[in-house]
CSV table of N, CA and C in Angstrom, one decimal:
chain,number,residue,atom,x,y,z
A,1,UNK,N,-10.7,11.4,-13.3
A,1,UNK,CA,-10.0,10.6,-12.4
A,1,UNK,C,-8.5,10.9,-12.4
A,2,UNK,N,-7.9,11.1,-13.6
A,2,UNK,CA,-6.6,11.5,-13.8
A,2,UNK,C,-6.0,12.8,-12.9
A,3,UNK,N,-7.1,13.7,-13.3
A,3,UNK,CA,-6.7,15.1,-12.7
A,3,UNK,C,-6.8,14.8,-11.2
A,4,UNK,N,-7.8,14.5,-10.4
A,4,UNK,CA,-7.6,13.9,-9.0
A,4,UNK,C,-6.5,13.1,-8.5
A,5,UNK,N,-5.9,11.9,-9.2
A,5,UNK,CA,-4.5,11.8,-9.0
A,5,UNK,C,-3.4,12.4,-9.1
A,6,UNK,N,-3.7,13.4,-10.1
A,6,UNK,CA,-2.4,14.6,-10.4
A,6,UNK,C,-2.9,15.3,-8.9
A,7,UNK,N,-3.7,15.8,-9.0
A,7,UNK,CA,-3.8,16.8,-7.2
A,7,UNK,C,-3.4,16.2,-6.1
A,8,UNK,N,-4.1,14.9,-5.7
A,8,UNK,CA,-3.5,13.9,-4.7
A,8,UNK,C,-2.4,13.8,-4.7
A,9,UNK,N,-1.6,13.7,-5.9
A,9,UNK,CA,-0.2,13.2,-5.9
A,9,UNK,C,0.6,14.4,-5.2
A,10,UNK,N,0.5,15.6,-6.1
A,10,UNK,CA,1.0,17.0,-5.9
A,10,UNK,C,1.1,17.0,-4.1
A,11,UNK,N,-0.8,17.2,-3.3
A,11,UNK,CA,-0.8,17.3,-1.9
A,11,UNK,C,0.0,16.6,-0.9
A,12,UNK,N,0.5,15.0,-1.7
A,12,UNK,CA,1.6,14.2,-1.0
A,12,UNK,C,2.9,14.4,-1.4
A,13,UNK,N,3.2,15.1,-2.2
A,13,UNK,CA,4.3,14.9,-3.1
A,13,UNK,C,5.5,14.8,-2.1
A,14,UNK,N,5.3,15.7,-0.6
A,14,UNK,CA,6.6,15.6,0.0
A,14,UNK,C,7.1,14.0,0.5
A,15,UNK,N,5.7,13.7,1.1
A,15,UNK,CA,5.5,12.3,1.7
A,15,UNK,C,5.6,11.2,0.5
A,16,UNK,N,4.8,11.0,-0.3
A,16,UNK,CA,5.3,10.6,-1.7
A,16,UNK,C,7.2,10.3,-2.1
A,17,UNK,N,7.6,11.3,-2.1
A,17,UNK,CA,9.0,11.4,-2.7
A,17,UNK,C,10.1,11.0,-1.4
A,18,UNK,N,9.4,11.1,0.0
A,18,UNK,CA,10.5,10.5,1.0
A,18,UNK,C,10.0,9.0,1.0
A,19,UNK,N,9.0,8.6,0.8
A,19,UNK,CA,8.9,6.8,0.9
A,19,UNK,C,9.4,6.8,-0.4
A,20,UNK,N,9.3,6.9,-1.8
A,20,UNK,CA,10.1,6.3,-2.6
A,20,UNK,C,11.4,6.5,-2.3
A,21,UNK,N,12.2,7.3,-1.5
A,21,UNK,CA,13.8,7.8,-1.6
A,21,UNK,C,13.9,6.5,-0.2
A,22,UNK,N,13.3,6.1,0.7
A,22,UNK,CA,13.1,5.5,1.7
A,22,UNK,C,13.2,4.1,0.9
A,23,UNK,N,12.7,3.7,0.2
A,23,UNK,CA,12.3,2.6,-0.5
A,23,UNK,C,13.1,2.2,-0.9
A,24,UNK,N,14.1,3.2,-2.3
A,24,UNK,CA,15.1,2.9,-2.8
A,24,UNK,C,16.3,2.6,-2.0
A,25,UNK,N,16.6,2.5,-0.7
A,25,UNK,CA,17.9,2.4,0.1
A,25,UNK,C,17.3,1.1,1.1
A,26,UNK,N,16.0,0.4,0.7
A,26,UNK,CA,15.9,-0.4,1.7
A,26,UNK,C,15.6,-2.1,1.0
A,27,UNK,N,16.0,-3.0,1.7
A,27,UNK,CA,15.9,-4.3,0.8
A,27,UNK,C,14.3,-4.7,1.1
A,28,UNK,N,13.9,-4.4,2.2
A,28,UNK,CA,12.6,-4.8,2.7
A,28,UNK,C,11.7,-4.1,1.5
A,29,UNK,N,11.5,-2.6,1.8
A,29,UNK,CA,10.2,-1.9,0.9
A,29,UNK,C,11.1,-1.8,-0.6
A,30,UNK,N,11.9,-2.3,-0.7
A,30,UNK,CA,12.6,-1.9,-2.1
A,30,UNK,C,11.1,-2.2,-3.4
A,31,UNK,N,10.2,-3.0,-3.6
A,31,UNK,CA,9.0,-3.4,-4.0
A,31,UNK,C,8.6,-2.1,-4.2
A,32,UNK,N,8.4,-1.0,-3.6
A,32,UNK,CA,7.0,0.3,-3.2
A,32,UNK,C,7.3,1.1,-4.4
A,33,UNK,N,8.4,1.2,-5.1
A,33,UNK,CA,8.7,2.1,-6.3
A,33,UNK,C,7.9,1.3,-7.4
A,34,UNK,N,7.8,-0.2,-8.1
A,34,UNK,CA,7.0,-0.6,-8.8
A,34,UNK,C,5.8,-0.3,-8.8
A,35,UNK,N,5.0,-0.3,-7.0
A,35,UNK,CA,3.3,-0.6,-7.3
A,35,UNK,C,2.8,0.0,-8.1
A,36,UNK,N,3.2,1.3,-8.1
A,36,UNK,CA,2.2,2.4,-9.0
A,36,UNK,C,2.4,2.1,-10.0
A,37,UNK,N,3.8,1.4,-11.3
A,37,UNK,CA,3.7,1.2,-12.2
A,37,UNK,C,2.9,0.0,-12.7
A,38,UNK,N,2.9,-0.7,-11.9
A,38,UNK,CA,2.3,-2.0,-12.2
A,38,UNK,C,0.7,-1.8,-11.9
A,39,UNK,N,0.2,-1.2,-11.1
A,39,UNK,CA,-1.1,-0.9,-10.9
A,39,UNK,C,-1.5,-0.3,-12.2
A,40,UNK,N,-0.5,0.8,-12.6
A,40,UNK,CA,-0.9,1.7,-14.5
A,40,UNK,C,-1.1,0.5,-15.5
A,41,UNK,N,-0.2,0.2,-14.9
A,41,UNK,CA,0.0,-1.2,-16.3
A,41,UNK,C,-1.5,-2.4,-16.2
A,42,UNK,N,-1.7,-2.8,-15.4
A,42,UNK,CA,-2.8,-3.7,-15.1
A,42,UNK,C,-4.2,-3.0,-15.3
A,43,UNK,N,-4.4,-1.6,-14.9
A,43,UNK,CA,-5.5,-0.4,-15.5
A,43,UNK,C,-5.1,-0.8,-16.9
A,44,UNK,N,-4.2,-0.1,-17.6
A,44,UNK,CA,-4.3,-0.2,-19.3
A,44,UNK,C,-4.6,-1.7,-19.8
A,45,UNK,N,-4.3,-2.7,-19.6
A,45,UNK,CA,-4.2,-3.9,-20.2
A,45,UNK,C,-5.7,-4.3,-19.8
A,46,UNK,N,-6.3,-3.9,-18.7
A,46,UNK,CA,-7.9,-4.2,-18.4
A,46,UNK,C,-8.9,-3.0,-19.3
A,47,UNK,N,-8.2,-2.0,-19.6
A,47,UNK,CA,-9.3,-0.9,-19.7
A,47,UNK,C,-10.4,-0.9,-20.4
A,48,UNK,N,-10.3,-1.8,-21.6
A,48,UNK,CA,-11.3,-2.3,-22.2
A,48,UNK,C,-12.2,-3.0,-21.5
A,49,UNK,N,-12.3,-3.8,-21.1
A,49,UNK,CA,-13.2,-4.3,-20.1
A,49,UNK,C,-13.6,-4.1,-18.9
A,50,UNK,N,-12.8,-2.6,-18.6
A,50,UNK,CA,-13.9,-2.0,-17.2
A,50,UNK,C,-15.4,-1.3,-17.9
A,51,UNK,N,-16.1,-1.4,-16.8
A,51,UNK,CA,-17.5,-0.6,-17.5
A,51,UNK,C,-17.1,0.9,-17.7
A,52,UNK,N,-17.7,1.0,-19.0
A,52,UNK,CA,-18.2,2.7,-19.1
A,52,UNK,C,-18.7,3.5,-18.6
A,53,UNK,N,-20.2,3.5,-18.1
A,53,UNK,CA,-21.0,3.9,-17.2
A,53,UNK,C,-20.4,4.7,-16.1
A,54,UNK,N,-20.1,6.0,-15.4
A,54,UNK,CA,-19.8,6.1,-14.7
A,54,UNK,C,-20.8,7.2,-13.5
A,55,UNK,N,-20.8,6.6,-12.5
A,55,UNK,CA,-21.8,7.2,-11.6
A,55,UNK,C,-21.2,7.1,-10.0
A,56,UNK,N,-21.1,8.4,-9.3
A,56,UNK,CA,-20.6,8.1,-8.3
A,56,UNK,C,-21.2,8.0,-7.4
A,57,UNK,N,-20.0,6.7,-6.4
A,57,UNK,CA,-20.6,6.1,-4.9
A,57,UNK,C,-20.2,6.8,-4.1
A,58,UNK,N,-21.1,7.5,-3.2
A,58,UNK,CA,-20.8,8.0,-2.2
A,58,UNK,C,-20.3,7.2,-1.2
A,59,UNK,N,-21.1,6.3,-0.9
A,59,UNK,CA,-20.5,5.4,-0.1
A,59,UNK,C,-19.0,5.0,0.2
A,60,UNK,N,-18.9,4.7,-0.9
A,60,UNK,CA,-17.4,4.2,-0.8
A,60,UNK,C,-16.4,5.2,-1.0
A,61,UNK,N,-17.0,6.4,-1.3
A,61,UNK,CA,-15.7,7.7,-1.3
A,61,UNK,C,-15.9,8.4,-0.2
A,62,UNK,N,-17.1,7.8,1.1
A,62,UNK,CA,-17.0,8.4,2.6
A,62,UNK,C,-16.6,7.5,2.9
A,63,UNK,N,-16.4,6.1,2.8
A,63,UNK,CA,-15.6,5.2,3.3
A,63,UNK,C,-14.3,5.5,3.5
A,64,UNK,N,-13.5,5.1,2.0
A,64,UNK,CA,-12.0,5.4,2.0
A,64,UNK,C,-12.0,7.1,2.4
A,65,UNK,N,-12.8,7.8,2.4
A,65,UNK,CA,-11.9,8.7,2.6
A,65,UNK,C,-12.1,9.1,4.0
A,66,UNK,N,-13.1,8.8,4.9
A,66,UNK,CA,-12.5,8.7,6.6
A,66,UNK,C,-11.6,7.8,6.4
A,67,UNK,N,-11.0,7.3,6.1
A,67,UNK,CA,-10.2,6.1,6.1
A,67,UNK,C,-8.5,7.0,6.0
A,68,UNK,N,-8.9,7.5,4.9
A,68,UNK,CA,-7.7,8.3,4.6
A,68,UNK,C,-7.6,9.8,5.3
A,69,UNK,N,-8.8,10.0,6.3
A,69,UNK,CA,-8.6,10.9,7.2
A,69,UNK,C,-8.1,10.6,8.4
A,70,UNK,N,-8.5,9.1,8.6
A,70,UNK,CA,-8.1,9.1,9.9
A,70,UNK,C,-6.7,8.5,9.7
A,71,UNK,N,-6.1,7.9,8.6
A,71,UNK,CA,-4.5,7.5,8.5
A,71,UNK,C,-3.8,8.9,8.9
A,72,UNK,N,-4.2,10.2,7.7
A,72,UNK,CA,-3.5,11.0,7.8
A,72,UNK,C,-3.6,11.9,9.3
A,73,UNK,N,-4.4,11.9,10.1
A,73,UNK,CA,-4.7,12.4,11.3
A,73,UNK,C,-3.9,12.2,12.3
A,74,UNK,N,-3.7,10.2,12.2
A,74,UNK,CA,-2.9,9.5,13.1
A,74,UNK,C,-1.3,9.9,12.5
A,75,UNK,N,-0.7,10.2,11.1
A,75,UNK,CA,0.4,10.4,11.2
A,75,UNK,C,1.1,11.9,11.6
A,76,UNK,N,-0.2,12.8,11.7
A,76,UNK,CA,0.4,14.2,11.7
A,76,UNK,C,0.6,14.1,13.3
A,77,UNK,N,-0.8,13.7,14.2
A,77,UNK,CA,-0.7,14.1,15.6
A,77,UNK,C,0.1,13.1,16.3
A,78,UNK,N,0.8,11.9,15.8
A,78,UNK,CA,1.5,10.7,15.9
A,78,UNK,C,2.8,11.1,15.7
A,79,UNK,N,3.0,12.3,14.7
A,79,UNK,CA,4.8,12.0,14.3
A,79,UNK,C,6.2,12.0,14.5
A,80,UNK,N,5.9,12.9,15.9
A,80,UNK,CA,7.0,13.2,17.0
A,80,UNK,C,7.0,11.5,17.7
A,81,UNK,N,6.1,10.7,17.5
A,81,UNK,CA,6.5,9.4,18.8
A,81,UNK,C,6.5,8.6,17.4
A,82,UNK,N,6.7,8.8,16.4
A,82,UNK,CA,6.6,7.6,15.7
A,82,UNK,C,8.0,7.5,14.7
A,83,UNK,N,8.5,6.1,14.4
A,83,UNK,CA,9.3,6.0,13.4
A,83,UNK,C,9.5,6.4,11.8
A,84,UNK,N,10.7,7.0,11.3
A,84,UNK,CA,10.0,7.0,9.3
A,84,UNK,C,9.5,6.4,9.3
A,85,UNK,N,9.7,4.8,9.0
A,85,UNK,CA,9.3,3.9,8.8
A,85,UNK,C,7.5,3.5,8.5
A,86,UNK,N,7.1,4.0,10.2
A,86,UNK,CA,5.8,4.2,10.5
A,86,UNK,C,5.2,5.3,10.1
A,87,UNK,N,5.5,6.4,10.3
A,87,UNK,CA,5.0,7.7,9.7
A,87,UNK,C,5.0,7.3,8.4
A,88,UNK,N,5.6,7.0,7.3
A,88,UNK,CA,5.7,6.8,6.1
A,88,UNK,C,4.3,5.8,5.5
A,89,UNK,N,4.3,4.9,6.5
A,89,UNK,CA,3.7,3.9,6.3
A,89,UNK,C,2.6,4.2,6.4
A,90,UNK,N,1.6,5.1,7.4
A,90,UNK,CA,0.3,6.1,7.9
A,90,UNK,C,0.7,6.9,6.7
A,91,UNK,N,1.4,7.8,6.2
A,91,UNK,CA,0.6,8.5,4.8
A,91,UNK,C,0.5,7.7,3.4
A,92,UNK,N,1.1,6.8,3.5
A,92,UNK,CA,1.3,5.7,2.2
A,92,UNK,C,-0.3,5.1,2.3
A,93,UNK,N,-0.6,5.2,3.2
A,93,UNK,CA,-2.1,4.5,3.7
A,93,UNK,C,-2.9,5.3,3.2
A,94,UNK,N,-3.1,6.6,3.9
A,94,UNK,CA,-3.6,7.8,3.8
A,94,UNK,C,-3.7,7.6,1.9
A,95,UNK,N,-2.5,8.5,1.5
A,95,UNK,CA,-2.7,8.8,0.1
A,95,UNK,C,-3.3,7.4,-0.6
A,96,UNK,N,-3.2,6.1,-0.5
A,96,UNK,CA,-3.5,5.0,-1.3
A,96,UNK,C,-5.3,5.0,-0.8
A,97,UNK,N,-5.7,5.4,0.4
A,97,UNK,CA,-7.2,5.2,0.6
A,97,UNK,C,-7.9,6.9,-0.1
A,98,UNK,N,-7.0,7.8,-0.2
A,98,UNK,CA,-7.2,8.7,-1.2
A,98,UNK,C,-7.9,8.1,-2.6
A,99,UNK,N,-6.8,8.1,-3.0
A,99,UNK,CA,-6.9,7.5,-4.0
A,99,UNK,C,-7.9,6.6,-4.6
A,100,UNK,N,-8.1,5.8,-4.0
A,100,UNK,CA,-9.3,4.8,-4.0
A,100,UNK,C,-10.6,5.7,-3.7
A,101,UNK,N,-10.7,6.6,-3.2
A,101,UNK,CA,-12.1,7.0,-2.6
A,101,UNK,C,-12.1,8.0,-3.8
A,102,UNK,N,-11.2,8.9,-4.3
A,102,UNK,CA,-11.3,9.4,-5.7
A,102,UNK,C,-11.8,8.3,-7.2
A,103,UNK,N,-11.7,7.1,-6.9
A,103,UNK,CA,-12.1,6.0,-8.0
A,103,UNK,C,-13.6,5.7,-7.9
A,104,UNK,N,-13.6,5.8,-6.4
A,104,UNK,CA,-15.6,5.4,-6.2
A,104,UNK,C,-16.5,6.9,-6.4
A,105,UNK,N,-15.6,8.6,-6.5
A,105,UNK,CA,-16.1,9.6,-6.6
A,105,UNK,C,-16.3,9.5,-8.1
A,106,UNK,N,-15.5,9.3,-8.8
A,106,UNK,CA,-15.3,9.6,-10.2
A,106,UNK,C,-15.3,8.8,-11.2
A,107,UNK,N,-15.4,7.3,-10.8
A,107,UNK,CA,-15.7,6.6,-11.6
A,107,UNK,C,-17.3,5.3,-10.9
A,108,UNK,N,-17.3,5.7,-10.1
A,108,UNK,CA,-17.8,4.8,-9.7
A,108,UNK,C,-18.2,3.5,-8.9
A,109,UNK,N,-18.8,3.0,-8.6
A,109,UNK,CA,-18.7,1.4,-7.5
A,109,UNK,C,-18.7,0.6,-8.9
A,110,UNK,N,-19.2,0.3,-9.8
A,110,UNK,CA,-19.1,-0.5,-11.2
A,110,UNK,C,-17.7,-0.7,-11.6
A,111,UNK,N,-17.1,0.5,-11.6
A,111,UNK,CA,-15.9,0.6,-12.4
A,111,UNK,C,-15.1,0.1,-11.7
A,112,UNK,N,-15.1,0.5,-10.1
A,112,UNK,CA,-14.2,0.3,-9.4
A,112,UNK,C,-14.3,-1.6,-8.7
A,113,UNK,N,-15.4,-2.1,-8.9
A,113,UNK,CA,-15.5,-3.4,-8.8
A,113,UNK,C,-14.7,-4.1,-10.1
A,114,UNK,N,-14.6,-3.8,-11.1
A,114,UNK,CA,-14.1,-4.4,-12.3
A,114,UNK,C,-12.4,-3.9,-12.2
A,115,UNK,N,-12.0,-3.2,-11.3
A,115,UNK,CA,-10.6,-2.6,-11.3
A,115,UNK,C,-10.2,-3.1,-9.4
A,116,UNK,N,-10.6,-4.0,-9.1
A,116,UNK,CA,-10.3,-3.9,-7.7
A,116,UNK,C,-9.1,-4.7,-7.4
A,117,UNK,N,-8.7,-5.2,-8.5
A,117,UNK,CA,-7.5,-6.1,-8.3
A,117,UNK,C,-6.2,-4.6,-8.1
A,118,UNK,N,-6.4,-4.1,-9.3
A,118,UNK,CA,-5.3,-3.0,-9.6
A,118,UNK,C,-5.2,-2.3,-8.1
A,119,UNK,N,-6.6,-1.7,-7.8
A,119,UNK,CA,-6.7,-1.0,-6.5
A,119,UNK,C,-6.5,-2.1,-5.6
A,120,UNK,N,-6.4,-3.1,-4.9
A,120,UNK,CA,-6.2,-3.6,-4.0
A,120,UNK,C,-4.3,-3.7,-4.3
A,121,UNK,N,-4.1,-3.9,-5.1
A,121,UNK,CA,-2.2,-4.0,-5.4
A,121,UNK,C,-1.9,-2.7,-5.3
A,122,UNK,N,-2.5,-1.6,-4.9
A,122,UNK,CA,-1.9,-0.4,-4.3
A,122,UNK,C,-2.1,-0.7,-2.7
A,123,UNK,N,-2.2,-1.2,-1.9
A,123,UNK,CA,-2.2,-1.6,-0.6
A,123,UNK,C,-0.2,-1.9,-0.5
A,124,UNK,N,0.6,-2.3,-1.6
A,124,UNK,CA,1.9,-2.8,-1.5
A,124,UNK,C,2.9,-1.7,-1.5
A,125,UNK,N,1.7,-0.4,-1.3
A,125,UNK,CA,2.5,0.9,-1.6
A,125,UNK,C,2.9,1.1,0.0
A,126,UNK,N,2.4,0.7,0.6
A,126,UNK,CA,2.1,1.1,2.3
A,126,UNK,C,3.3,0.2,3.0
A,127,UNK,N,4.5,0.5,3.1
A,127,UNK,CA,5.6,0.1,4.1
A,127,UNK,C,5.1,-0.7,5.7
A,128,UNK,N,5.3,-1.8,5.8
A,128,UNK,CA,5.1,-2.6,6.9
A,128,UNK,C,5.6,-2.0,7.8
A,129,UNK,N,4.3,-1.9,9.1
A,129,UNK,CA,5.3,-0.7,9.9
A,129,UNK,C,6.3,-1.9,11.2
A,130,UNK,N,6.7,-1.0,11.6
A,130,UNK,CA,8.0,-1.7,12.3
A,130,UNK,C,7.4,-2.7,13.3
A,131,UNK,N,6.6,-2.8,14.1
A,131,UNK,CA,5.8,-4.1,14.7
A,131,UNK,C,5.5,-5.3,13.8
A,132,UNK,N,4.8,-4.9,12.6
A,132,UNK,CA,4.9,-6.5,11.9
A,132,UNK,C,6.1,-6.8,11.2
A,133,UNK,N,7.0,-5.9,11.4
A,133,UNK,CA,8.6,-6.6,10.5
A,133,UNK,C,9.2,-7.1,12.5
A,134,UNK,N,9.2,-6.8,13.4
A,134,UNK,CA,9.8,-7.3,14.3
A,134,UNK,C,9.3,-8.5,14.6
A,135,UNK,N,7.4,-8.9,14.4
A,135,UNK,CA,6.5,-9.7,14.5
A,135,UNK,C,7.0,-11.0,13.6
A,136,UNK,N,7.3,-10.5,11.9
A,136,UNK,CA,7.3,-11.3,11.4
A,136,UNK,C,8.7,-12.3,11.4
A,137,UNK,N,9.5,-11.2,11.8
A,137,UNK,CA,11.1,-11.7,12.2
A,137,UNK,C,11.5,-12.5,12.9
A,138,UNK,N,10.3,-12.3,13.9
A,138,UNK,CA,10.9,-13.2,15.2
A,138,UNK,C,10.0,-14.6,15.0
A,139,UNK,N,9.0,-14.7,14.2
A,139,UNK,CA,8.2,-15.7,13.8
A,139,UNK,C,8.6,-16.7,12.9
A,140,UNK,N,9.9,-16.4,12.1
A,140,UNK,CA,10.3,-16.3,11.2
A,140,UNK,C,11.2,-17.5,12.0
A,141,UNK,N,12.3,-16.7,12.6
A,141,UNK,CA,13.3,-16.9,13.6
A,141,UNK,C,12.8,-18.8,14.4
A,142,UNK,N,11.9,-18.4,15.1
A,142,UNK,CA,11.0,-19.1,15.7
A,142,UNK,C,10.5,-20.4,15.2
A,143,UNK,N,9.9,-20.5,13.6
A,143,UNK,CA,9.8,-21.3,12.4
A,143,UNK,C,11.0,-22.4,11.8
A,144,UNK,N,11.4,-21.5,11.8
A,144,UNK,CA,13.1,-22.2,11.5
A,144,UNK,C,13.5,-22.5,12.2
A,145,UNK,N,13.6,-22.6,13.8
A,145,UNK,CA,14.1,-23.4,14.4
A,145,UNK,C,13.3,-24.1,15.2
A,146,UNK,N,11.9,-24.1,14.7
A,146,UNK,CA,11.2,-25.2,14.9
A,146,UNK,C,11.5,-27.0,13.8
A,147,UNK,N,11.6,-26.2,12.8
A,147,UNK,CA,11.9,-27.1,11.2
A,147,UNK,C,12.9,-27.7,11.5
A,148,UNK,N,14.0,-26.7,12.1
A,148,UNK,CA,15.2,-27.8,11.9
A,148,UNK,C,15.3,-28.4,13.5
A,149,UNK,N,14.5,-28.2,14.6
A,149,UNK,CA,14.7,-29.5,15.5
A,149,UNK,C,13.7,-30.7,14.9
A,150,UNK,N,12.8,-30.4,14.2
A,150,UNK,CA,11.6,-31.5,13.7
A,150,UNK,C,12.9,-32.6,12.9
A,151,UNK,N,13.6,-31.8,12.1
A,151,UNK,CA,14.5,-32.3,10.8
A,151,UNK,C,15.8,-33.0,11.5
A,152,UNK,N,16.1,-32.6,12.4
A,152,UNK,CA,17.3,-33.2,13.4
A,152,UNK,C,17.2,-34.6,13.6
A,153,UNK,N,18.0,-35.5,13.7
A,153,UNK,CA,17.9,-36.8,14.2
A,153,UNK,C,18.0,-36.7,15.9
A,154,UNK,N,17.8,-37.2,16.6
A,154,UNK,CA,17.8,-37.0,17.7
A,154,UNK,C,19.0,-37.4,18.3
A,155,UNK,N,19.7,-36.7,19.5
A,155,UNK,CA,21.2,-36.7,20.0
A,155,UNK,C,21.2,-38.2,20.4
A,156,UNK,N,22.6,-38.7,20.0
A,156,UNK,CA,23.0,-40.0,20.3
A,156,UNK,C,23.0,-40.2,21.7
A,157,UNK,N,22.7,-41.3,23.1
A,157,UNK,CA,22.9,-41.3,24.2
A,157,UNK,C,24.1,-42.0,24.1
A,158,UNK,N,24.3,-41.4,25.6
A,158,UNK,CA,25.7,-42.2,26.0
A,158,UNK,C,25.8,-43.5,27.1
């Protein structure tokens, strides 16, 4: 499993190293530099208690990995109309459903049910693309000035 992440990692490395440099200059994805640490850290502190047994699912490494065919598909034939932001966010996809579909090749559906927390907290590696940060902004927007006419006392008449 290791060496498939060293390869994966290498084949993104460009994509990889612009969302972390992306990440680091932004207050929103500033979070995306952790995941991967915290995902290692949560693997080692479980590792005892994932199963040993390892047998691979095909299933689930044809899953994620049309998964991560079709992210990476949409960002290559997408990237002239699309934002960093969004491009970034389609290979962050890509590589993270990699990833995961190398976990059900090489270790297993066992192993990888007993580790799904870790793998599911790589989903925080993938940048909101720019529709649900406008989505959630204006919802946000919207929220709050719902709260504070609820919280208002109502205008004195004259």
């Amino acid at each position: 499993m290791a060496t498939c992440l060293v390869v994966l990692t290498l084949l993104f490395i460009l994509p990889v190293t612009r969302l972390m440099l992306y990440a680091a200059r932004s207050d929103l994805h500033s979070h995306i530099i952790l995941v991967p640490f915290v995902t290692g850290y949560l693997l080692y502190v479980r590792r005892k208690q994932l199963p040993t047994g390892h047998s691979s699912s095909i299933l689930g490494t044809a899953a994620f990995g049309a998964i991560g065919v079709a992210a990476l598909a949409a960002a290559v034939v997408c990237r002239s109309s699309l934002s960093v932001n969004d491009y970034l966010a389609l290979m962050a996809f890509s590589y993270v459903s990699f990833v995961t579909a190398g976990g059900f090749l090489f270790m297993g559906s066992r192993w990888m049910a007993g580790a799904v927390f870790p793998f599911a907290f790589l989903i925080f590696m993938v940048p909101l693309p720019d529709a649900a940060v406008d989505w959630l902004e204006k919802g946000s927007a919207l929220a709050s000035a719902e709260a504070a006419a609820l919280s208002s006392p109502p205008p004195a008449r004259r």
